[in-house]
CSV table of C-alpha atoms in Angstrom, one decimal:
chain,number,residue,atom,x,y,z
Q,164,ARG,CA,59.9,7.3,-13.8
Q,165,ARG,CA,61.5,9.2,-16.6
Q,166,SER,CA,64.0,11.2,-14.5
Q,167,ASP,CA,66.2,11.4,-11.4
Q,168,ARG,CA,64.9,15.2,-10.3
Q,169,ALA,CA,64.6,15.1,-6.5
Q,170,VAL,CA,61.5,17.8,-7.1
Q,171,LEU,CA,60.3,15.3,-9.6
Q,172,ARG,CA,61.0,12.3,-6.9
Q,173,TRP,CA,59.4,14.1,-3.9
Q,174,GLY,CA,56.7,16.5,-5.9
Q,175,TRP,CA,54.3,13.0,-6.7
Q,176,ARG,CA,54.6,12.5,-3.1
Q,177,ILE,CA,53.6,15.6,-1.7
Q,178,ILE,CA,51.1,15.6,-3.6
Q,179,THR,CA,49.4,12.7,-3.2
Q,180,SER,CA,49.6,13.3,0.4
Q,181,LEU,CA,48.1,16.6,0.4
Q,182,ALA,CA,45.1,14.9,-2.7
Q,183,THR,CA,44.6,11.8,0.2
Q,184,THR,CA,44.3,13.9,2.9
Q,185,HIS,CA,42.2,16.2,1.4
Q,186,VAL,CA,39.6,13.7,0.5
Q,187,LEU,CA,40.2,11.6,3.3
Q,188,VAL,CA,39.7,14.5,6.1
Q,189,ILE,CA,38.2,17.1,4.5
Q,190,GLN,CA,35.6,15.1,2.1
Q,191,VAL,CA,34.7,12.4,4.7
Q,192,PHE,CA,34.6,14.0,8.0
Q,193,LEU,CA,34.2,17.5,7.8
Q,194,SER,CA,32.1,18.0,4.2
Q,195,ASN,CA,30.2,14.9,5.1
Q,196,PRO,CA,26.6,15.5,3.8
Q,197,MET,CA,25.3,13.6,7.1
Q,198,ILE,CA,26.9,16.5,8.9
Q,199,THR,CA,26.4,19.3,6.6
Q,200,GLY,CA,23.4,19.0,5.4
Q,201,ASP,CA,23.7,19.1,1.7
Q,202,ARG,CA,21.8,17.5,-0.6
Q,203,VAL,CA,23.1,14.8,-2.5
Q,204,GLY,CA,20.7,14.1,-5.4
Q,205,ASP,CA,18.0,11.8,-6.0
Q,206,TRP,CA,19.5,9.2,-8.2
Q,207,PRO,CA,20.7,6.0,-7.0
Q,208,VAL,CA,24.6,6.3,-6.9
Q,209,LEU,CA,24.7,8.4,-10.1
Q,210,ASN,CA,25.1,11.2,-7.7
Q,211,MET,CA,27.0,13.8,-5.5
Q,212,LEU,CA,28.4,10.9,-4.1
Q,213,LEU,CA,29.8,9.5,-6.3
Q,214,LEU,CA,31.8,12.3,-7.4
Q,215,ALA,CA,32.3,12.7,-3.6
Q,216,TYR,CA,33.4,9.4,-2.6
Q,217,GLY,CA,33.4,6.6,-5.7
Q,218,VAL,CA,36.0,8.9,-8.3
Q,219,PRO,CA,38.6,8.9,-5.8
Q,220,GLY,CA,37.9,5.7,-5.0
Q,221,VAL,CA,38.7,4.3,-8.5
Q,222,PHE,CA,41.5,7.1,-8.8
Q,223,GLY,CA,43.3,5.4,-5.7
Q,224,VAL,CA,43.0,1.7,-7.1
Q,225,LEU,CA,44.7,3.6,-10.2
Q,226,PHE,CA,47.5,5.0,-8.3
Q,227,LEU,CA,47.8,1.7,-5.9
Q,228,ARG,CA,48.3,-0.4,-9.4
Q,229,GLU,CA,50.6,1.9,-10.7
Q,230,ALA,CA,53.0,2.5,-7.2
Q,231,ARG,CA,52.6,-1.4,-7.1
Q,232,ARG,CA,54.0,-1.6,-10.6
Q,233,GLN,CA,57.0,1.0,-9.5
Q,234,GLY,CA,58.0,-1.0,-6.8
Q,235,HIS,CA,56.3,1.3,-4.1
Q,236,ASN,CA,55.2,-1.0,-1.8
Q,237,TRP,CA,54.5,1.2,1.3
Q,238,ILE,CA,52.9,3.9,-0.6
Q,239,ALA,CA,50.4,1.0,-2.6
Q,240,ALA,CA,49.2,-0.2,0.2
Q,241,GLY,CA,48.4,3.0,1.7
Q,242,ALA,CA,46.5,4.2,-1.3
Q,243,GLY,CA,44.8,0.8,-0.9
Q,244,ILE,CA,43.7,1.1,2.8
Q,245,ALA,CA,41.9,3.9,1.3
Q,246,THR,CA,40.5,3.3,-1.5
Q,247,VAL,CA,38.4,0.8,0.6
Q,248,ALA,CA,37.7,3.4,3.1
Q,249,LEU,CA,36.4,5.4,0.7
Q,250,PHE,CA,34.2,2.8,-1.0
Q,251,PHE,CA,33.0,2.2,2.6
Q,252,VAL,CA,31.4,5.2,2.7
Q,253,GLU,CA,30.3,5.7,-0.6
Q,254,ILE,CA,28.5,2.2,0.4
Q,255,SER,CA,27.2,3.4,3.8
Q,256,LEU,CA,26.6,6.9,2.6
Q,257,GLU,CA,24.3,5.4,-0.3
Q,258,VAL,CA,22.4,2.9,1.9
Q,259,ARG,CA,21.3,5.9,3.7
Q,260,ARG,CA,20.0,8.0,0.6
Q,261,ALA,CA,18.1,5.0,-0.5
Q,262,PHE,CA,16.2,5.3,2.6
Q,263,LEU,CA,16.1,9.1,3.4
Q,264,GLY,CA,16.2,10.4,-0.3
Q,265,ASP,CA,18.8,12.7,-0.6
Q,266,ASP,CA,19.2,14.7,2.6
Q,267,LEU,CA,21.2,12.5,4.7
Q,268,GLY,CA,20.8,14.5,7.9
Q,269,LEU,CA,22.9,12.4,10.9
Q,270,LEU,CA,19.6,14.5,12.6
Q,271,ARG,CA,17.2,12.1,11.0
Q,272,GLY,CA,17.4,8.7,12.6
Q,273,ALA,CA,17.8,5.5,11.2
Q,274,SER,CA,14.5,3.1,10.7
Q,275,ASP,CA,14.9,-0.6,11.4
Q,276,ALA,CA,15.0,-1.3,7.7
Q,277,GLU,CA,17.7,1.3,7.1
Q,278,TRP,CA,19.9,-0.6,10.1
Q,279,TYR,CA,19.4,-3.7,8.9
Q,280,SER,CA,20.5,-2.4,5.5
Q,281,TYR,CA,24.1,-1.3,6.7
Q,282,SER,CA,25.1,-4.7,7.7
Q,283,VAL,CA,23.6,-6.3,4.6
Q,284,ALA,CA,25.5,-3.7,2.5
Q,285,TRP,CA,28.4,-4.3,4.3
Q,286,LEU,CA,28.6,-7.8,4.2
Q,287,VAL,CA,28.4,-8.3,0.2
Q,288,TYR,CA,30.9,-5.3,0.0
Q,289,ALA,CA,33.4,-7.8,2.7
Q,290,ALA,CA,32.5,-10.5,-0.3
Q,291,VAL,CA,33.3,-8.7,-3.0
Q,292,LEU,CA,36.2,-7.8,-1.9
Q,293,LEU,CA,37.1,-11.2,-1.1
Q,294,ALA,CA,36.0,-12.4,-4.2
Q,295,ALA,CA,38.2,-9.5,-6.0
Q,296,GLY,CA,41.4,-10.9,-3.4
Q,297,ILE,CA,40.8,-14.9,-4.4
Q,298,LEU,CA,40.6,-13.7,-7.9
Q,299,ARG,CA,43.0,-11.8,-8.5
Q,300,GLY,CA,45.4,-13.6,-6.0
Q,301,HIS,CA,45.9,-10.1,-3.6
Q,302,VAL,CA,46.8,-10.8,0.2
Q,303,ALA,CA,45.2,-7.0,1.2
Q,304,LEU,CA,42.0,-7.5,-0.4
Q,305,ARG,CA,41.4,-10.6,1.6
Q,306,TYR,CA,42.7,-8.9,4.6
Q,307,ALA,CA,40.5,-5.4,3.5
Q,308,SER,CA,37.5,-8.5,3.1
Q,309,LEU,CA,38.1,-9.8,7.1
Q,310,ALA,CA,38.2,-6.1,8.6
Q,311,ILE,CA,34.8,-5.1,7.1
Q,312,LEU,CA,33.4,-8.8,8.2
Q,313,ALA,CA,34.8,-7.9,11.3
Q,314,LEU,CA,33.6,-4.8,11.4
Q,315,THR,CA,29.9,-5.9,10.5
Q,316,VAL,CA,29.8,-8.8,12.8
Q,317,LEU,CA,30.7,-6.5,15.9
Q,318,LYS,CA,28.1,-4.3,14.4
Q,319,VAL,CA,25.4,-6.9,14.7
Q,320,PHE,CA,26.1,-8.3,18.1
Q,321,LEU,CA,26.9,-4.8,19.6
Q,322,SER,CA,24.1,-2.7,18.1
Q,323,ASP,CA,21.7,-4.6,15.7
Q,324,MET,CA,21.0,-7.7,18.8
Q,325,ALA,CA,20.5,-4.5,21.2
Q,326,ALA,CA,18.1,-2.4,18.3
Q,327,LEU,CA,16.4,-4.1,16.0
Q,328,THR,CA,13.3,-5.6,16.5
Q,329,GLY,CA,11.0,-8.4,15.2
Q,330,LEU,CA,12.3,-10.1,11.6
Q,331,TYR,CA,14.7,-7.6,11.5
Q,332,ARG,CA,16.5,-8.8,14.3
Q,333,ALA,CA,16.3,-12.1,13.6
Q,334,LEU,CA,17.4,-11.8,9.7
Q,335,SER,CA,20.9,-10.2,11.2
Q,336,PHE,CA,21.7,-12.3,13.6
Q,337,LEU,CA,21.1,-15.2,10.9
């Protein structure tokens, strides 16, 4: 901010791009505990998932605010999308951890209760984003809420209606 040096002006962009790529590609896809079978810890929320997805999400919010303050709107938009995605992964993996314990292996099937809980958690996340968007006056948060809500509705109608049975199917429809 204080200097007009080219190295500083482009260096932070390069480092930020590398860090974002690392978090979104390596941590979300390649080092995901559902794929690797790594243990995440027994405690709800205060576990390795918080370190892998929640803490980078908080840094994403801080980076977003600073980028917006400096007038880097495209960079702020990218940081916002990455942050919403990180919190979405964090919430989804926490739901899985709640049902399966600290081993989130992909080969372990999901019960009807777990499958229904994803819909509820995503719906609550969409509501929180909508409330934050309204209270803070950020249109982007409201659009993010709409995207999460659309994903939840697609999951309910394409997956839950076919896979769930009994009470969970009725609740999911409601």
